[in-house]
Short mmCIF file of C-alpha atoms in Angstrom, two decimals:
data_model
loop_
_atom_site.label_atom_id
_atom_site.label_comp_id
_atom_site.label_asym_id
_atom_site.label_seq_id
_atom_site.Cartn_x
_atom_site.Cartn_y
_atom_site.Cartn_z
CA MET A 1 0.02 0.08 0.00
CA GLN A 2 1.33 3.37 -0.90
CA LEU A 3 1.37 6.07 1.75
CA TYR A 4 1.07 9.85 0.93
CA ASP A 5 2.67 12.56 2.98
CA PHE A 6 0.35 15.50 3.31
CA LYS A 7 1.96 18.78 4.23
CA GLU A 8 0.42 22.31 4.91
CA VAL A 9 0.84 24.55 2.21
CA GLU A 10 3.94 26.62 2.84
CA GLU A 11 3.10 30.04 1.34
CA ARG A 12 5.53 32.51 -0.04
CA VAL A 13 3.92 35.95 0.01
CA ILE A 14 4.64 39.61 -1.02
CA LEU A 15 3.64 42.46 1.35
CA VAL A 16 2.13 45.39 -0.18
CA GLY A 17 1.41 48.77 1.47
CA VAL A 18 0.43 52.20 0.78
CA GLN A 19 2.11 55.21 2.30
CA MET A 20 -0.26 58.16 2.47
CA ASN A 21 0.77 61.83 2.84
CA GLY A 22 4.32 61.11 4.05
CA ASN A 23 3.17 58.59 6.82
CA GLU A 24 6.45 57.39 8.21
CA ASP A 25 4.71 54.50 9.99
CA THR A 26 4.14 52.44 6.85
CA GLU A 27 7.58 50.62 6.98
CA GLU A 28 6.98 49.52 10.71
CA SER A 29 3.40 48.47 10.01
CA LEU A 30 4.76 46.13 7.22
CA ALA A 31 7.51 44.81 9.45
CA GLU A 32 4.57 43.99 11.92
CA LEU A 33 2.74 42.45 9.03
CA ALA A 34 5.74 40.24 8.20
CA GLU A 35 5.74 39.05 11.89
CA LEU A 36 2.03 38.35 11.59
CA ALA A 37 2.66 36.41 8.25
CA LYS A 38 5.45 34.33 10.02
CA THR A 39 3.12 33.61 12.92
CA ALA A 40 0.52 32.35 10.19
CA GLY A 41 3.25 30.06 8.63
CA ALA A 42 4.08 32.14 5.67
CA GLU A 43 7.48 33.29 4.32
CA THR A 44 7.77 36.92 3.40
CA VAL A 45 9.87 37.13 0.05
CA CYS A 46 9.44 40.76 -0.87
CA THR A 47 7.84 44.08 0.43
CA VAL A 48 6.32 46.74 -1.90
CA ILE A 49 5.24 50.32 -0.78
CA GLN A 50 3.44 52.83 -2.95
CA ASN A 51 3.36 56.42 -2.20
CA ARG A 52 -0.15 57.63 -3.00
CA GLU A 53 -2.47 60.54 -1.61
CA ALA A 54 -5.01 57.70 -0.84
CA VAL A 55 -5.54 54.05 -1.56
CA HIS A 56 -7.00 53.17 -4.97
CA PRO A 57 -10.64 52.70 -4.41
CA GLY A 58 -10.73 49.98 -7.07
CA THR A 59 -7.44 48.01 -6.78
CA TYR A 60 -5.74 49.36 -3.49
CA ILE A 61 -2.64 50.18 -5.51
CA GLY A 62 -2.24 51.94 -8.85
CA ARG A 63 -1.78 50.27 -12.36
CA GLY A 64 1.91 50.82 -12.41
CA LYS A 65 2.33 49.06 -9.01
CA ILE A 66 0.15 46.11 -10.09
CA GLU A 67 2.41 45.41 -13.05
CA GLU A 68 5.52 45.74 -10.67
CA VAL A 69 3.73 43.32 -8.29
CA ARG A 70 2.66 40.88 -11.18
CA GLY A 71 6.45 40.68 -12.22
CA LEU A 72 7.63 40.07 -8.61
CA ILE A 73 5.15 37.18 -8.21
CA TYR A 74 6.79 35.33 -11.01
CA ALA A 75 10.40 36.38 -10.27
CA MET A 76 9.96 35.37 -6.47
CA ASP A 77 7.91 32.38 -7.10
CA ALA A 78 5.27 33.88 -4.71
CA THR A 79 2.02 32.14 -4.06
CA GLY A 80 0.04 35.37 -3.04
CA ILE A 81 0.15 38.92 -1.61
CA ILE A 82 -0.85 40.33 1.70
CA CYS A 83 -2.11 43.88 1.75
CA ASP A 84 -1.56 45.89 4.91
CA ASP A 85 -5.03 47.29 5.12
CA GLU A 86 -8.51 45.84 4.87
CA LEU A 87 -9.52 45.37 1.34
CA SER A 88 -13.10 46.10 0.22
CA PRO A 89 -14.84 43.46 -1.87
CA ALA A 90 -14.15 45.29 -4.96
CA GLN A 91 -10.57 45.89 -4.35
CA LEU A 92 -10.15 42.03 -3.47
CA ASN A 93 -12.01 40.86 -6.65
CA ASN A 94 -10.24 43.30 -8.92
CA LEU A 95 -6.68 42.43 -7.48
CA GLU A 96 -7.41 38.75 -7.91
CA ARG A 97 -8.37 39.23 -11.57
CA GLU A 98 -5.33 41.21 -12.29
CA LEU A 99 -2.81 39.27 -10.51
CA GLU A 100 -4.38 35.84 -10.75
CA CYS A 101 -3.00 34.83 -7.36
CA LYS A 102 -4.19 34.45 -3.85
CA ILE A 103 -5.00 38.01 -2.37
CA MET A 104 -5.13 38.49 1.28
CA ASP A 105 -5.40 41.54 3.73
CA ARG A 106 -4.25 42.23 7.26
CA THR A 107 -7.68 41.44 8.57
CA LEU A 108 -7.86 37.96 7.07
CA LEU A 109 -4.27 37.28 8.25
CA ILE A 110 -5.14 38.22 11.82
CA LEU A 111 -8.27 36.19 11.73
CA ASP A 112 -6.30 33.12 10.55
CA ILE A 113 -3.94 33.45 13.44
CA PHE A 114 -6.89 33.81 15.90
CA ALA A 115 -8.34 30.62 14.35
CA LYS A 116 -5.29 28.70 14.95
CA ARG A 117 -4.89 30.09 18.45
CA ALA A 118 -8.21 29.95 19.81
CA VAL A 119 -8.58 27.13 22.50
CA THR A 120 -11.78 27.50 24.60
CA SER A 121 -15.25 27.38 23.24
CA GLU A 122 -15.83 31.12 23.70
CA GLY A 123 -12.56 31.80 21.65
CA LYS A 124 -13.67 29.56 18.82
CA ILE A 125 -17.09 31.04 18.55
CA GLN A 126 -15.62 34.59 18.66
CA VAL A 127 -13.27 33.70 15.88
CA GLU A 128 -15.75 32.06 13.78
CA LEU A 129 -18.21 35.05 14.13
CA ALA A 130 -15.63 37.47 13.12
CA GLN A 131 -14.55 35.24 10.06
CA LEU A 132 -17.91 34.77 8.86
CA ARG A 133 -18.81 38.51 9.12
CA TYR A 134 -15.64 39.15 7.19
CA ARG A 135 -16.39 36.68 4.45
CA SER A 136 -20.08 37.34 4.02
CA ALA A 137 -19.23 40.49 2.27
CA ARG A 138 -16.33 38.98 0.09
CA LEU A 139 -17.96 35.50 -0.61
CA VAL A 140 -17.54 35.75 -4.51
CA GLY A 141 -13.81 36.87 -4.40
CA LEU A 142 -12.90 34.42 -1.64
CA ARG A 143 -14.37 31.48 -3.35
CA GLU A 144 -12.07 31.53 -6.21
CA SER A 145 -9.02 32.87 -4.38
CA LEU A 146 -9.05 30.45 -1.42
CA SER A 147 -9.79 27.29 -3.49
CA ARG A 148 -6.94 27.92 -5.93
CA LEU A 149 -4.27 26.80 -3.39
CA GLY A 150 -6.44 24.48 -1.57
CA GLY A 151 -5.08 25.51 1.89
CA GLY A 152 -2.90 27.77 3.90
CA ILE A 153 -3.76 31.29 5.43
CA GLY A 154 -7.65 32.12 5.41
CA THR A 155 -8.77 28.35 5.23
CA ARG A 156 -8.74 27.68 8.82
CA GLY A 157 -11.87 27.68 11.07
CA PRO A 158 -15.16 27.76 9.16
CA GLY A 159 -13.23 27.78 5.88
CA GLU A 160 -12.54 24.19 6.59
CA LYS A 161 -16.26 23.52 6.94
CA LYS A 162 -17.74 25.05 3.85
CA LEU A 163 -16.59 28.22 2.23
CA GLU A 164 -18.71 28.06 -0.87
CA THR A 165 -21.87 28.30 1.10
CA ASP A 166 -24.49 31.11 -0.03
CA ARG A 167 -25.11 34.41 2.12
CA ARG A 168 -28.34 33.03 3.46
CA LEU A 169 -26.80 29.96 5.21
CA ILE A 170 -23.92 32.43 6.45
CA ARG A 171 -26.52 34.70 7.97
CA THR A 172 -28.18 31.60 9.79
CA ARG A 173 -24.85 30.49 10.93
CA ILE A 174 -24.15 34.10 12.30
CA SER A 175 -27.45 34.12 14.03
CA ALA A 176 -26.71 30.95 15.63
CA LEU A 177 -23.17 31.97 16.89
CA LYS A 178 -24.57 35.13 18.28
CA GLU A 179 -27.06 33.32 20.40
CA GLU A 180 -24.20 30.85 21.60
CA LEU A 181 -21.92 33.93 22.36
CA ALA A 182 -24.76 35.70 24.23
CA GLN A 183 -24.97 32.68 26.58
CA VAL A 184 -21.16 32.70 27.02
CA GLU A 185 -21.32 36.48 27.69
CA LYS A 186 -24.21 35.81 30.30
CA HIS A 187 -21.88 33.18 32.01
CA ARG A 188 -18.91 35.58 31.97
CA GLU A 189 -21.20 38.10 33.61
CA LEU A 190 -22.05 35.88 36.38
CA ILE A 191 -18.44 35.24 36.91
CA ARG A 192 -17.78 38.84 37.15
CA SER A 193 -20.55 39.46 39.51
CA GLY A 194 -19.31 36.49 41.68
CA ARG A 195 -15.90 38.09 41.86
CA SER A 196 -17.60 41.32 42.85
CA ARG A 197 -19.49 39.55 45.68
CA GLY A 198 -16.19 37.88 46.68
CA LYS A 199 -14.75 41.44 47.61
CA LEU A 200 -11.55 40.92 45.91
CA LYS A 201 -10.06 43.74 43.72
CA THR A 202 -9.22 42.82 40.10
CA ALA A 203 -6.44 44.04 37.79
CA ALA A 204 -6.54 43.64 34.01
CA ILE A 205 -3.21 43.06 32.42
CA VAL A 206 -3.18 44.80 28.99
CA GLY A 207 -0.62 45.71 26.36
CA TYR A 208 0.55 45.25 22.95
CA THR A 209 0.68 41.75 21.47
CA ASN A 210 3.93 39.98 22.59
CA ALA A 211 4.85 42.63 25.22
CA GLY A 212 4.99 39.74 27.94
CA LYS A 213 1.57 39.88 29.59
CA SER A 214 1.35 35.90 29.90
CA THR A 215 5.04 35.56 31.12
CA LEU A 216 4.31 38.19 33.94
CA LEU A 217 0.99 36.21 35.00
CA ASN A 218 3.15 33.06 35.08
CA ARG A 219 5.83 34.65 36.98
CA LEU A 220 3.69 36.12 39.57
CA THR A 221 1.23 33.34 40.23
CA GLY A 222 2.84 30.25 39.12
CA SER A 223 0.15 29.55 36.57
CA GLU A 224 0.98 27.81 33.19
CA VAL A 225 -0.45 30.07 30.65
CA LEU A 226 1.02 29.70 27.22
CA SER A 227 3.81 32.27 26.49
CA GLU A 228 5.80 32.37 23.24
CA ASP A 229 7.75 34.90 21.48
CA LYS A 230 5.05 35.17 18.85
CA LEU A 231 2.18 37.61 18.20
CA PHE A 232 -1.17 36.50 19.72
CA ALA A 233 0.44 33.44 21.65
CA THR A 234 -2.69 33.45 23.85
CA LEU A 235 -6.25 34.53 22.98
CA ASP A 236 -8.48 33.51 25.96
CA PRO A 237 -8.37 35.67 29.11
CA THR A 238 -7.01 33.87 32.11
CA THR A 239 -7.73 34.89 35.80
CA ARG A 240 -5.39 33.96 38.79
CA VAL A 241 -5.17 34.85 42.43
CA LEU A 242 -2.01 36.80 43.44
CA VAL A 243 -1.38 36.53 47.18
CA LEU A 244 0.89 39.53 48.29
CA ASP A 245 3.68 39.41 50.81
CA ASP A 246 1.38 40.88 53.40
CA GLY A 247 -1.44 38.35 52.90
CA GLN A 248 -3.53 40.69 50.69
CA GLN A 249 -5.11 39.17 47.55
CA ILE A 250 -5.87 40.40 44.06
CA LEU A 251 -7.17 38.92 40.90
CA LEU A 252 -5.01 39.27 37.89
CA THR A 253 -6.59 38.77 34.37
CA ASP A 254 -4.42 38.29 31.24
CA THR A 255 -6.15 39.76 28.23
CA VAL A 256 -5.79 39.40 24.44
CA GLY A 257 -2.93 41.50 22.89
CA PHE A 258 -3.65 44.66 21.08
CA ILE A 259 -2.23 45.60 17.75
CA ARG A 260 -2.30 48.48 15.12
CA LYS A 261 -5.24 48.34 12.84
CA LEU A 262 -7.02 45.91 14.88
CA PRO A 263 -10.00 44.72 12.70
CA HIS A 264 -13.40 46.04 13.68
CA HIS A 265 -14.77 42.47 13.29
CA LEU A 266 -12.30 41.38 16.10
CA VAL A 267 -13.22 44.21 18.47
CA GLU A 268 -16.84 43.43 18.21
CA ALA A 269 -16.48 39.66 18.26
CA PHE A 270 -13.96 39.81 21.16
CA LYS A 271 -15.83 42.57 23.25
CA SER A 272 -16.79 40.36 26.23
CA THR A 273 -13.22 39.27 26.45
CA LEU A 274 -11.71 42.69 26.05
CA GLU A 275 -14.21 44.24 28.40
CA GLU A 276 -12.25 42.41 31.23
CA ALA A 277 -10.29 45.71 31.19
CA LYS A 278 -13.40 47.73 31.45
CA TYR A 279 -14.68 46.14 34.57
CA ALA A 280 -11.27 45.75 36.37
CA ASP A 281 -10.48 48.02 39.43
CA TYR A 282 -6.92 48.59 38.17
CA ILE A 283 -5.23 48.40 34.65
CA ILE A 284 -1.67 46.92 34.49
CA HIS A 285 -0.12 48.14 31.16
CA VAL A 286 2.84 45.98 30.22
CA VAL A 287 5.16 47.66 27.56
CA ASP A 288 7.82 45.94 25.58
CA ALA A 289 10.65 48.41 26.56
CA SER A 290 13.14 46.70 24.22
CA ASN A 291 11.04 47.57 21.19
CA PRO A 292 11.95 50.70 19.28
CA GLN A 293 8.26 51.28 18.53
CA ALA A 294 7.25 51.05 22.27
CA GLU A 295 5.70 54.58 22.32
CA MET A 296 3.65 53.92 19.33
CA GLN A 297 2.46 50.70 20.78
CA MET A 298 1.45 52.41 24.11
CA HIS A 299 -0.56 54.90 22.23
CA ILE A 300 -2.49 52.08 20.37
CA VAL A 301 -3.20 50.52 23.77
CA TYR A 302 -4.55 54.01 25.07
CA GLU A 303 -6.83 54.19 21.94
CA THR A 304 -8.18 50.53 22.23
CA LEU A 305 -9.01 51.10 26.06
CA GLN A 306 -10.74 54.35 25.18
CA GLN A 307 -12.80 52.47 22.54
CA LEU A 308 -13.70 49.94 25.15
CA GLY A 309 -14.56 52.36 27.63
CA ALA A 310 -11.90 51.25 30.13
CA VAL A 311 -11.12 54.95 31.22
CA GLY A 312 -10.78 56.75 34.58
CA LYS A 313 -9.09 53.73 36.27
CA LYS A 314 -5.62 53.60 38.14
CA VAL A 315 -3.09 52.57 35.55
CA ILE A 316 0.26 50.97 36.49
CA THR A 317 2.77 50.88 33.47
CA LEU A 318 5.45 48.19 33.61
CA PHE A 319 8.31 48.78 31.16
CA ASN A 320 9.04 45.10 30.69
CA LYS A 321 12.12 43.09 29.06
CA GLN A 322 14.74 45.32 30.86
CA ASP A 323 16.88 42.29 30.40
CA MET A 324 16.91 43.25 26.77
CA ALA A 325 15.94 47.06 26.85
CA GLY A 326 18.13 49.54 25.09
CA GLY A 327 16.54 52.42 27.03
CA VAL A 328 13.32 53.72 25.22
CA SER A 329 12.20 57.39 25.78
CA ILE A 330 8.60 57.89 26.40
CA ARG A 331 7.16 61.51 26.16
CA ASP A 332 3.44 61.19 26.61
CA LEU A 333 2.91 58.71 29.36
CA LYS A 334 -0.56 58.16 30.77
CA ALA A 335 0.06 56.25 34.01
CA ASP A 336 -0.24 56.75 37.76
CA ASP A 337 2.62 54.73 38.56
CA THR A 338 5.51 53.26 36.53
CA LEU A 339 8.17 50.53 37.21
CA LYS A 340 10.89 48.85 35.30
CA ILE A 341 10.67 45.00 35.35
CA SER A 342 11.71 41.81 33.57
CA ALA A 343 9.00 39.28 33.78
CA LYS A 344 11.47 36.74 32.44
CA THR A 345 14.22 37.27 35.30
CA GLY A 346 11.95 38.58 38.09
CA GLU A 347 13.70 42.03 38.14
CA GLY A 348 11.42 44.57 39.77
CA LEU A 349 8.59 42.17 40.64
CA ASP A 350 9.00 42.60 44.53
CA ALA A 351 8.66 46.33 43.92
CA PHE A 352 5.52 45.81 41.76
CA LYS A 353 3.87 43.50 44.41
CA ALA A 354 4.76 46.07 47.18
CA LEU A 355 3.01 48.72 44.96
CA LEU A 356 -0.01 46.61 44.63
CA SER A 357 -0.12 46.10 48.41
CA ARG A 358 0.13 49.92 48.89
CA LEU A 359 -2.73 50.50 46.30
CA LEU A 360 -5.03 48.09 48.03
CA SER A 361 -4.16 49.39 51.53
CA GLU A 362 -4.86 52.96 50.51
CA GLU A 363 -8.56 51.78 49.57
CA GLN A 364 -9.02 50.11 52.96
CA ILE A 365 -10.48 51.35 56.27
CA TYR A 366 -8.44 51.00 59.61
CA ILE A 367 -10.46 49.53 62.37
CA GLU A 368 -9.83 48.46 65.97
CA ARG A 369 -12.58 46.19 67.37
CA LEU A 370 -13.13 43.67 70.15
CA PHE A 371 -14.81 40.76 68.85
CA PRO A 372 -16.71 38.48 71.34
CA TYR A 373 -15.59 34.89 71.17
CA GLN A 374 -18.88 33.86 69.85
CA GLU A 375 -18.28 36.18 66.76
CA ALA A 376 -14.76 34.89 66.08
CA GLY A 377 -15.74 33.67 62.62
CA ARG A 378 -16.00 37.17 61.38
CA ILE A 379 -12.29 37.67 61.65
CA GLN A 380 -11.78 35.07 59.03
CA LEU A 381 -13.48 37.59 56.84
CA ILE A 382 -10.84 40.07 57.67
CA ARG A 383 -8.02 37.51 56.94
CA GLU A 384 -9.64 36.64 53.67
CA TYR A 385 -10.33 40.06 52.26
CA GLY A 386 -8.27 42.54 54.34
CA GLN A 387 -5.09 42.93 56.49
CA LEU A 388 -5.10 41.66 59.96
CA LEU A 389 -2.41 43.71 61.74
CA SER A 390 -2.84 42.20 65.07
CA GLU A 391 -5.12 40.11 67.19
CA GLU A 392 -4.99 39.63 71.05
CA TYR A 393 -7.01 37.21 73.07
CA THR A 394 -8.58 38.84 76.19
CA GLU A 395 -10.95 37.91 78.83
CA ASN A 396 -13.76 39.69 77.10
CA GLY A 397 -12.99 38.71 73.48
CA ILE A 398 -10.47 39.03 70.66
CA ALA A 399 -8.97 42.47 70.33
CA VAL A 400 -8.22 43.22 66.53
CA LYS A 401 -6.41 45.94 64.60
CA ALA A 402 -6.96 45.61 60.78
CA ARG A 403 -7.44 47.25 57.46
CA VAL A 404 -10.62 46.15 55.60
CA PRO A 405 -12.10 46.85 52.12
CA MET A 406 -15.08 49.26 52.18
CA GLU A 407 -17.20 46.31 50.76
CA ILE A 408 -16.75 44.30 54.02
CA TYR A 409 -16.53 47.06 56.52
CA ALA A 410 -20.18 46.96 57.65
CA SER A 411 -19.84 43.19 58.11
CA VAL A 412 -16.92 43.48 60.51
CA THR A 413 -18.07 46.47 62.60
#
């Protein structure tokens, strides 16, 4: 019997971007796009930038650049191109007709990575919903483009099930996914309200993708969240309890990383996940201090948080990767406290935990009270949610000095 070795299509792609009005970020954006392509399993063979006042409404790039790209496709033996912006259905169809190869854009690439990374049922639902919304408007162009190579970027997730379905079936599937997601969001809301009743303060760890958020959570809490030197290594939020040196506790939630030009489909689909930052008491903003684009990445995080409505909270900015940092200069810093750390080596983490202890203590009320022995169980409430500074057993009861959160003050006085 003859055995066949099936391998995933290894794609060789050309990156295409439009630089408008002297925008200097185009090269950096394409460098990030190359990292995204690498994460998706594609090799970047060439980069093309066109200077234009605006993207071409019909073909994204102009006629001359299309001819140049056509020549590069044959010269570099490329299997497709990836455009640095989201293409309209017309641009997608016209480019495919002109270049006769697989056409992808930044949104499709990110959606593909998310489809590969999603682990939980919620993550998979969110990704499929975003993919179907994206594809429903581009069904005609995607049908021919994605069936040509028979695999690779853009064919994960619902693409493996049935891409050539009609819009009516896609709408039906979207409705079903929305109902599933609504149930998941209701469950997430119950978890949030449970945390609120539990009186523990929460902190959302946010930041640009690959800034070291998961590594920080692992180092602080001893959890085993996947952390890799790749974009979007983790998608699903993870919450762990951090017990501080003085006995106080705080919930830390690792969130999905942000990125420039984050597709609208993803912001909508991942709203329940991203909103962990909105409902947290504190924002822990992790910055990759070794990245030359750190300041730009910070502004993207600020914009995304504002878009989510996660404003007016105390922000702690951690300049991570000090073991690799070359000294980044930040001009417009929006933070209440800043620290230099290395989640990898542990540098600065003791100072960070001390800062969290201080912040939690500042929101607590100092009490001195004598508890009758029959009410000794209430002291456990202080141990769990506050700081028990001292306890002394006397003839009349237990004399306690403590700091307690406002939420349990009435229960222990």
